[in-house]
XYZ file of C-alpha atoms in Angstrom:
533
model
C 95.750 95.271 70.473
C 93.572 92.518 71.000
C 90.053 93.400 69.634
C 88.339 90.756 71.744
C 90.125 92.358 74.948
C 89.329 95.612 74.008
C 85.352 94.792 73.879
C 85.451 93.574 77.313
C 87.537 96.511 78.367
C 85.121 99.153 77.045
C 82.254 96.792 78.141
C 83.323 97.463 81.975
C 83.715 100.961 81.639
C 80.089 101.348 79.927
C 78.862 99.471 82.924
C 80.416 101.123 85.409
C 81.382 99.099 87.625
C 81.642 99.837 90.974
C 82.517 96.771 93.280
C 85.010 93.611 93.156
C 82.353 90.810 92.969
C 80.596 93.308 89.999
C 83.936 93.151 88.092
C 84.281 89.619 88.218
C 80.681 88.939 87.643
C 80.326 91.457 84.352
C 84.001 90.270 83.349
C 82.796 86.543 82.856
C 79.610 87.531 81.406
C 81.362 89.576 78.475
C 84.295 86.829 77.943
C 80.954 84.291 77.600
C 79.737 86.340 75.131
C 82.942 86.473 72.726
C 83.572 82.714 73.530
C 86.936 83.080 75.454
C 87.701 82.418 78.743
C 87.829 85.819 81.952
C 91.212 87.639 81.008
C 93.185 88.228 83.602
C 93.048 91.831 85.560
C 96.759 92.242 84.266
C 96.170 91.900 80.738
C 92.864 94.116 80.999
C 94.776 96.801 82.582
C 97.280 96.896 80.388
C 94.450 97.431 76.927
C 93.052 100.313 79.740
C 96.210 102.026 80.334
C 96.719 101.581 76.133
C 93.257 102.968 75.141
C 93.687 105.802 77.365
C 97.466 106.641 75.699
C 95.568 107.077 72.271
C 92.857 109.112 73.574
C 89.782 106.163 72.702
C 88.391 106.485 76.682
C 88.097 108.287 79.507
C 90.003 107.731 82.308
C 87.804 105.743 84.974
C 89.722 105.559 88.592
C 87.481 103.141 90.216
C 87.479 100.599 87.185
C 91.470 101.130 87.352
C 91.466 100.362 91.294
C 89.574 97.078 90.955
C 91.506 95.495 88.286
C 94.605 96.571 90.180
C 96.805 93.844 91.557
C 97.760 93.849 95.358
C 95.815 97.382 95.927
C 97.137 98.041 99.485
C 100.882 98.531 97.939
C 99.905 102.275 97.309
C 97.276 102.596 99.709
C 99.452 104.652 102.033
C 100.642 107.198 99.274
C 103.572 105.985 98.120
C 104.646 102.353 96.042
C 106.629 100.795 98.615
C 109.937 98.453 97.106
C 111.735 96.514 99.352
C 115.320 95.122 98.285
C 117.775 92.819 99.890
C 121.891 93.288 100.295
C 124.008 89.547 99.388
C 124.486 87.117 102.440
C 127.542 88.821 104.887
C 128.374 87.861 108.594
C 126.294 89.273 111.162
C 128.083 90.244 114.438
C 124.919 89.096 116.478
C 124.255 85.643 117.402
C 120.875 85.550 118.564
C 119.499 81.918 119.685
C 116.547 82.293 117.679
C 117.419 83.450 114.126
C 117.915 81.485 111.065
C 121.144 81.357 109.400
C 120.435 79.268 105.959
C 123.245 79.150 103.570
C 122.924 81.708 100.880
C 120.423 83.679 102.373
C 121.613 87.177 104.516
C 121.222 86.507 108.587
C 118.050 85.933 110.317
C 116.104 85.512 106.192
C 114.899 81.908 104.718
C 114.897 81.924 101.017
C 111.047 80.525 101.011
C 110.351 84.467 102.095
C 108.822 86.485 99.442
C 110.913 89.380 99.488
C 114.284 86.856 99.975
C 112.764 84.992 97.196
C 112.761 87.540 94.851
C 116.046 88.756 95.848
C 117.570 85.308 95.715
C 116.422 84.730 92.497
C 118.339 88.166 90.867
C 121.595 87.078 92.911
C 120.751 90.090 94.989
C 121.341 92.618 92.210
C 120.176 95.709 93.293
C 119.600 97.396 90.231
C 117.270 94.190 89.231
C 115.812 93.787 92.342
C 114.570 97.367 92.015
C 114.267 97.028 87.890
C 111.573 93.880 88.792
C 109.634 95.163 91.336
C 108.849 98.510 89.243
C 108.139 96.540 86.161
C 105.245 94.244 88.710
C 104.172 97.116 90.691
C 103.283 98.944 86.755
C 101.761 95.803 85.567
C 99.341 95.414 88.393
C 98.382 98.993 87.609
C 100.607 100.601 90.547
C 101.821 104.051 90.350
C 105.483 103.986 90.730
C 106.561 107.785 90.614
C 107.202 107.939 94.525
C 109.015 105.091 95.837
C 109.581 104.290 99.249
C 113.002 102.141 98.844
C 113.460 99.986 102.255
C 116.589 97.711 102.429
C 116.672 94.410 104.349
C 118.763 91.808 105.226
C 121.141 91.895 108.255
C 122.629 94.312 109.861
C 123.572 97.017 107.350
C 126.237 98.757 109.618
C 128.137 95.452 109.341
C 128.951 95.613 105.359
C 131.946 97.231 103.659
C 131.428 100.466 102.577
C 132.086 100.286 99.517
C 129.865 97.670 98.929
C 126.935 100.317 100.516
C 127.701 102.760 98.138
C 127.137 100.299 94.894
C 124.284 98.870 96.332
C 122.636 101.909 97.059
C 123.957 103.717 93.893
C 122.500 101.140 91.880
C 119.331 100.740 93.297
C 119.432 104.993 92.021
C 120.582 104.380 88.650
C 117.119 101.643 88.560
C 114.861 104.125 89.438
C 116.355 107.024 87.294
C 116.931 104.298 84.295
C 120.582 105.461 83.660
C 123.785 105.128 84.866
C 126.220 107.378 87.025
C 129.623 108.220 87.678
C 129.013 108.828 91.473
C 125.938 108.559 93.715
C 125.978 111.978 94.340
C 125.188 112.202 90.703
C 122.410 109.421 91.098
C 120.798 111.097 94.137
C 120.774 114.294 91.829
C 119.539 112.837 88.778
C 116.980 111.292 90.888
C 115.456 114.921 91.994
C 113.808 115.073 88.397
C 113.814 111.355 87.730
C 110.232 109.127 86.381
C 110.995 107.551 89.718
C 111.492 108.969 93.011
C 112.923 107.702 95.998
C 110.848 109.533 98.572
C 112.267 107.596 101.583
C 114.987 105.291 102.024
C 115.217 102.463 105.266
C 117.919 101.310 106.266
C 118.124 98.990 109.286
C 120.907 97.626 112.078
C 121.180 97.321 115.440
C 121.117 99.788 118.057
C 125.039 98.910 119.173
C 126.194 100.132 116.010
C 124.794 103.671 115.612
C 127.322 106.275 116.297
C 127.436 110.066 115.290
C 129.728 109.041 112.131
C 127.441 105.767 111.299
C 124.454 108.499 111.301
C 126.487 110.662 109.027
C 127.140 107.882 106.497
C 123.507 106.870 106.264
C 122.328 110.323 105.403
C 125.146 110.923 102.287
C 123.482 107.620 101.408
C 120.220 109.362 101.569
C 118.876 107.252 104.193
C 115.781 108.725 106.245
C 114.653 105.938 108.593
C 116.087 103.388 110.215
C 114.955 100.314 111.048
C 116.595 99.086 114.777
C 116.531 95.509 115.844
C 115.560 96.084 119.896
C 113.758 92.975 120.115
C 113.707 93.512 124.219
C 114.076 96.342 126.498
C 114.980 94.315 129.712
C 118.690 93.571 129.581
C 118.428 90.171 131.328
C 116.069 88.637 128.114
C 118.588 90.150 126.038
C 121.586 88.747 127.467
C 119.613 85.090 127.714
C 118.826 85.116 123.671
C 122.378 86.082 123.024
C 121.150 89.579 121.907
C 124.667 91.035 121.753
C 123.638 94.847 123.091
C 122.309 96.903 125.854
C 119.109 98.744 126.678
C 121.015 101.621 127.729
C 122.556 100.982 123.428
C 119.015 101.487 122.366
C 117.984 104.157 124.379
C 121.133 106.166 123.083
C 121.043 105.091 119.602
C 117.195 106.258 119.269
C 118.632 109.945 120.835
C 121.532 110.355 118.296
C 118.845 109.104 115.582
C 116.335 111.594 116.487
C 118.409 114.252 117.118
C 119.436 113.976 113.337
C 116.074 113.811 112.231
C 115.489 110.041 111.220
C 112.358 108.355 111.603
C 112.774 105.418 113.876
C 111.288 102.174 113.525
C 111.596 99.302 116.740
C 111.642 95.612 115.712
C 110.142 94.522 118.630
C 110.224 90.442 119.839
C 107.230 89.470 122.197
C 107.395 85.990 123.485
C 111.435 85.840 123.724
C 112.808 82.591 126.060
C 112.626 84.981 129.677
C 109.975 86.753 129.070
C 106.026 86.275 129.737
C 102.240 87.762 128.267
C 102.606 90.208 131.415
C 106.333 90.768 130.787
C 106.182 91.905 127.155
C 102.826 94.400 127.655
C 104.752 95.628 130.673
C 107.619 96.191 127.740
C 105.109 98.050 125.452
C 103.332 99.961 127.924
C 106.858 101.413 129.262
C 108.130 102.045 125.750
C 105.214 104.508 125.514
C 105.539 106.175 129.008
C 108.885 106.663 129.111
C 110.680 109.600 126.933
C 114.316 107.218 126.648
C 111.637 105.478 123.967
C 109.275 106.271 121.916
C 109.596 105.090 118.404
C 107.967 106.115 115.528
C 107.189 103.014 114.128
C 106.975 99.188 115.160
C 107.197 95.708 113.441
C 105.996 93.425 116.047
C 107.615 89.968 115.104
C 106.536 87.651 117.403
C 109.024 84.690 118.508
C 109.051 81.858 116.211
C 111.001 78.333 116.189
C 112.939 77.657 113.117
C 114.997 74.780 112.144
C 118.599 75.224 112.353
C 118.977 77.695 115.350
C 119.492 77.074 119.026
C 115.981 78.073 120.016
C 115.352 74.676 118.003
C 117.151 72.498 120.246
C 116.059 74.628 123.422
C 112.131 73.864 122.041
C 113.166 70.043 121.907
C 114.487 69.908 124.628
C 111.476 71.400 126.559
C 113.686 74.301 127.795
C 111.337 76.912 125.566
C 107.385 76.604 125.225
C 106.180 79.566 122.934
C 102.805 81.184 123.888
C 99.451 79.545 122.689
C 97.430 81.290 119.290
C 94.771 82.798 122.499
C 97.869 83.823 124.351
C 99.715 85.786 121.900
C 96.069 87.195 120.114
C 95.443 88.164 123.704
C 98.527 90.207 124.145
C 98.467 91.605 120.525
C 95.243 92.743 121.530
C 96.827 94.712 124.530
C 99.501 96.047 122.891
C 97.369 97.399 120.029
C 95.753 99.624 122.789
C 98.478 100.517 124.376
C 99.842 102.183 120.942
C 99.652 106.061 121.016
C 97.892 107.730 117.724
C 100.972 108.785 116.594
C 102.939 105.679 116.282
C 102.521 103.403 113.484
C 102.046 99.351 113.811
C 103.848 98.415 110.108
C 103.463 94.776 110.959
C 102.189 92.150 113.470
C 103.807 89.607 112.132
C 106.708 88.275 110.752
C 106.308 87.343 106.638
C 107.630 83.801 107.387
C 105.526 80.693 105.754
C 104.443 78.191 107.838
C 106.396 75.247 106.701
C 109.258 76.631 108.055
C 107.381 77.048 111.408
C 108.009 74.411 113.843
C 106.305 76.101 116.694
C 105.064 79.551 117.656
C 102.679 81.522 115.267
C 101.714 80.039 112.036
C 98.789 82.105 111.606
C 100.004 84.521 108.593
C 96.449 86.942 108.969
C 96.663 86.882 112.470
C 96.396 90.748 111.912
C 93.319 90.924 109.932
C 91.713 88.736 112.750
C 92.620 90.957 115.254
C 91.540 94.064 113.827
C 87.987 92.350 113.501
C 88.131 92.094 117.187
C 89.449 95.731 118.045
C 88.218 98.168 114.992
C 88.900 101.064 117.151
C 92.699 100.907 117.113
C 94.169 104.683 116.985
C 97.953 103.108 115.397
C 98.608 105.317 111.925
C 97.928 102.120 110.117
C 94.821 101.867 110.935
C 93.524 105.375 110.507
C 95.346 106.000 107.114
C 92.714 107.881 104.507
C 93.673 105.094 101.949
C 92.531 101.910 104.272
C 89.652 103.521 105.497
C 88.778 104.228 101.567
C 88.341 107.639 102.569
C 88.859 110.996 100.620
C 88.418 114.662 102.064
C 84.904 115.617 101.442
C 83.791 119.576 101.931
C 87.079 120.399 103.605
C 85.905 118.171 106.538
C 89.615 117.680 108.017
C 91.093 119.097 111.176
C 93.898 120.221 112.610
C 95.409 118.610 115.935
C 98.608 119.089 117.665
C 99.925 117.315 120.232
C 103.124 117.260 122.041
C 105.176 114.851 123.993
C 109.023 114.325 125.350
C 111.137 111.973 123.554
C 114.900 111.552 123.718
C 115.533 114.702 125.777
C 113.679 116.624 123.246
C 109.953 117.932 122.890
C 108.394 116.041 119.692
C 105.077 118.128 117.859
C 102.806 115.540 116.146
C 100.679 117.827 113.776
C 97.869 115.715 111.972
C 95.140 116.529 109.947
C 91.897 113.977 110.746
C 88.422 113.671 110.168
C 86.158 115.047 113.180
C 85.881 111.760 114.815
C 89.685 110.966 114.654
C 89.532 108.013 113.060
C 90.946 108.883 109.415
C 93.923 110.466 109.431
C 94.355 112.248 106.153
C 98.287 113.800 106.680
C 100.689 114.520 109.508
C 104.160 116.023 110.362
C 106.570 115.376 113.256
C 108.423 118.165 114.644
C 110.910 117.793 117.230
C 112.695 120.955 119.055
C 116.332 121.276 118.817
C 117.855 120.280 122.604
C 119.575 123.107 122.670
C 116.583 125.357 123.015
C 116.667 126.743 126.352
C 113.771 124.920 127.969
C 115.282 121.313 127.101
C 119.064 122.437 128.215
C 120.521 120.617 131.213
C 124.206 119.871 132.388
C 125.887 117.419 129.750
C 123.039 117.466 127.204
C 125.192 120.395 125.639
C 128.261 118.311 125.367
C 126.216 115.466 122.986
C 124.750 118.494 120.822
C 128.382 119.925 120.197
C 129.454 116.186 119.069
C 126.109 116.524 116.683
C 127.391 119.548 115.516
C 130.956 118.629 114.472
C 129.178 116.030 111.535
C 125.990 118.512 111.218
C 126.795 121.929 111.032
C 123.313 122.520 109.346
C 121.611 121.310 112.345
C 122.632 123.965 114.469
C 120.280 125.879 116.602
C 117.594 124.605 114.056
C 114.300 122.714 114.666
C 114.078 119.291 112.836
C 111.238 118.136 110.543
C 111.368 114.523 110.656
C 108.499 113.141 108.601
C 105.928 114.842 106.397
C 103.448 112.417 104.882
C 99.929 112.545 103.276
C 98.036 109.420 103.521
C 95.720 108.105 100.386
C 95.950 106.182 96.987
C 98.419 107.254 95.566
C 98.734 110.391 93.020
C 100.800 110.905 90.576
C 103.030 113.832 91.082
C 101.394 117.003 89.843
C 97.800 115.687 89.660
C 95.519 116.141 92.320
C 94.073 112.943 94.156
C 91.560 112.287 96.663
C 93.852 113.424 99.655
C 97.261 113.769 98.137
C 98.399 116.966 96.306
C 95.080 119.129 98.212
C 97.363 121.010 99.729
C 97.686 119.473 103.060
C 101.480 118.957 103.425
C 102.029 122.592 102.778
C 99.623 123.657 105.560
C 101.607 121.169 107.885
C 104.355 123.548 107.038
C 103.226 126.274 107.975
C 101.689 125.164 111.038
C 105.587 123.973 112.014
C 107.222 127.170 110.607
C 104.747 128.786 113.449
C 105.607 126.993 116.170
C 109.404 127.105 116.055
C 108.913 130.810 115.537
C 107.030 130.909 118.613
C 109.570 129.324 120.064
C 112.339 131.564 118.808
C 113.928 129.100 116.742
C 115.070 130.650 113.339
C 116.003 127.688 111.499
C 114.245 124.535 110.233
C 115.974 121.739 109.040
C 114.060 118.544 106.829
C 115.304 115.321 106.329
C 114.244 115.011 102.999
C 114.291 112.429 100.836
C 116.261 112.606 97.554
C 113.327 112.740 95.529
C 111.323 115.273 97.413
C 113.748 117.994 97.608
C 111.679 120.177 95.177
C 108.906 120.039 96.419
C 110.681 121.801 99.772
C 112.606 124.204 97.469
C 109.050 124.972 96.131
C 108.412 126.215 100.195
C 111.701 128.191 100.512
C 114.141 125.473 101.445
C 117.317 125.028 100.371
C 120.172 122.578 100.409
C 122.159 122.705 103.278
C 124.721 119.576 103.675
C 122.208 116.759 103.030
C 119.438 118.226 104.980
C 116.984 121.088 103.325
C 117.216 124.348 105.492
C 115.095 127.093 105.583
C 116.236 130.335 107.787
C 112.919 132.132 109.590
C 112.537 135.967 108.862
């Protein structure tokens, strides 16, 4: 090891550092002193994580959170790793996405994640094999990995091709190969590297009972859907290519299988208006045919190359002023229930490839200095507000609300004042339970049933998550592993008693399956199933 890294490292932990601007100030002063110029965090880390191997320190978690790299990536309790599939033919054409050679539709290769996928040809395994190997340098945790998969519409590739890709991006994260990817998914139960959650995303025309049933032997467990609009008339002008009524029944069949659902949602479309889209918003949350669990709020843009570009030259499209669109974002923020979550405001794309729309890439963080009180998951997570559960100060709240013909239970536990929210569960009531039975709902369960027999007269646990830095499995942290997720399941197992209901199903991810076996459930088609005594 270097000696003259060492020094410094052991000279931060004597000091005990508490703050950023204290690291960078007592980092400089101790590189002064041994003649050599500030080390980076990186290399720092890595003598830390070294010294701590051979027993020479004790391990300090703040001095390990400030020299970590891009801290919010594990923020929310798990590393996120996002991969991309190879460039294929989309069946959309929208009018305002990009199409650049050798990039998949509607990504530009100037993109960070597209970048990084571009440059490993859009390997999976080395997509997956890189980002694990820069998430551990920058001092990341990396035993639970959320694994989302972008680019274009992942319905449209051959199957085959699904099956690599995804099997790879498995044999990555257990570090060996496999004959199958059922024998991935299984190795992966036990592996150094767990895929908690898998994304998948498409649009809403092409989810059908079987497409849901091929997604889940791939292990997916949310779904990203590309709505963009909810007013058929914008969709039809922008070349959309599907229906409302598509994404009002593709969010049921979701749902009723247990997926998490995330909208893509497009303010600021050619057709619509400021009042138009929070009108959009504000319905999405009022009516039960909605309701997602998640949003990406991607804003129109005007790229080169696309026939938004020659409709914007043409003065046939004029995209919203930087007050305009703040102003809305603003609205729609507070028109966001507390149990949806806002995963992004804006679109990731740099703005040089902008030619008109929003080029501000933080417009987020400006907003939020503007509305703090925003009651959106995001906000509230334990890990942004820097908050851990001190003297059992958590409570328990349950609320209810209809979604997709169904009853959905959103079980949370939050500080007093409800604005850290430390863990939550969403439960949703099967539809055939007697009080949500009527006329030809019946018929669209027994469809459900012929692909899900495990599903049957069982209530559906759709997301389980506990919010904080991220621990490492089997150590205790300051909100994960306290025990919360486990009294979320009990709290569930109650109410579908109450209700009669004497089966629970979870879409689990593959790499959380023992922790449910731990809590009596057992593997039932791809779905973990307990039976209630």
């Amino acid at each position: 090891m270097n000696t003259k890294l060492v020094t410094i490292t052991k000279g931060l932990i004597k000091a005990k550092i508490k703050t950023r601007p204290a690291l960078v100030r007592t980092k400089k002063q101790l590189a002064n002193s041994l003649r050599i110029n500030a080390p980076l965090n990186s290399d720092l880390l890595a003598i830390y994580h070294n010294l701590l191997l051979k027993r020479k320190i004790k391990p300090d978690q703040t001095l390990t959170r400030l020299l970590r790299k891009r801290e919010i990536r594990t923020l929310s309790g798990v590393a996120v790793l996002t991969v991309l599939t190879k460039p294929y033919p989309c069946p959309g054409q929208c009018i305002y996405c990009p199409n650049e050679t050798g990039m998949p539709k509607s990504y530009l290769s100037n993109e960070p994640a597209a970048m990084r996928a571009f440059l490993t040809k859009f390997n999976p395994y080395t997509q997956v094999k890189v980002r694990l190997e820069a998430l551990k340098i920058n001092g990341h945790e990396t035993d639970k990995i959320e694994l989302i998969v972008l680019g274009g519409s992942w319905s449209a590739y051959p199957k085959k091709y699904q099956t690599w890709f995804i099997k790879r991006c498995f044999e990555a994260l257990n570090g060996k190969t496999s004959k199958t990817l059922d024998a991935a998914q299984k190795q992966n139960e036990k592996a150094k590297h767990r895929c908690v959650g898998l994304t998948l995303e498409t649009r809403p025309d092409m989810i059908t009972f079987s497409e849901i049933k091929r997604m889940r032997e791939l292990g997916c467990t949310r779904v990203e859907l590309g709505v963009q609009s909810i007013y058929d008339q914008i969709l039809k002008l922008n070349k959309r290519g599907h229906t409302v009524k598509q994404t009002i029944l593709a969010t049921k069949l979701l749902k009723r299988a247990g997926f998490k659902v995330m909208y893509h949602l497009m303010p600021n479309l050619p057709g619509s208006s400021p009042a138009k889209d929070l009108k959009m918003f504000q319905k999405i949350f009022s009516s039960s045919d909605f309701q997602p669990d998640l949003l990406k709020i991607y804003p129109c843009v005007v790229t080169k190359n696309t026939p938004l570009y020659r409709w914007f030259k043409q003065h046939k499209y004029q995209p919203y002023s930087d007050k305009q669109l703040k102003n809305l974002l603003l609205k729609i923020k507070r028109t966001v229930p507390y149990y949806v979550r806002i995963t992004r405001l804006v679109r990731d794309i740099p703005a040089e490839s902008i030619v008109a729309g929003n080029k501000i890439t933080n417009l987020r963080q400006l907003i939020t200095k503007d509305f703090k009180d925003c009651k959106c998951i995001r906000c509230r997570e334990a890990g942004h507000q820097r908050s851990e559960i001190r003297n059992k100060k958590s409570v328990l709240r349950i609320q209810n609300y209809k979604a997709s013909e169904g009853t959905e239970y959103f079980l949370s536990y939050e500080s007093p004042d409800q604005k850290v929210l430390y863990a939550f569960l969403r439960l949703r009531l099967p539809a055939c339970h007697p009080e949500l039975v009527s006329g030809s709902r019946l018929v669209s369960e027994s469809h459900l049933y012929k692909y899900f027999p495990e599903l049957q007269d069982a209530a559906l646990i759709r997301e389980l998550h506990t919010y904080g830095e991220m621990a490492p499995i089997g150590k205790a942290g300051k909100v994960q592993h306290l025990g919360l997720g486990k009294k979320l399941m009990i709290q569930a197992e109650a109410i579908a008693k109450k209700q009669k209901i004497k089966k629970i199903a979870i879409i689990s991810g593959i790499g959380v399956r023992k922790y449910y076996e731990k809590l009596g459930y057992r593997l039932e088609g791809t779905y973990m199933v307990k039976h209630l005594g």
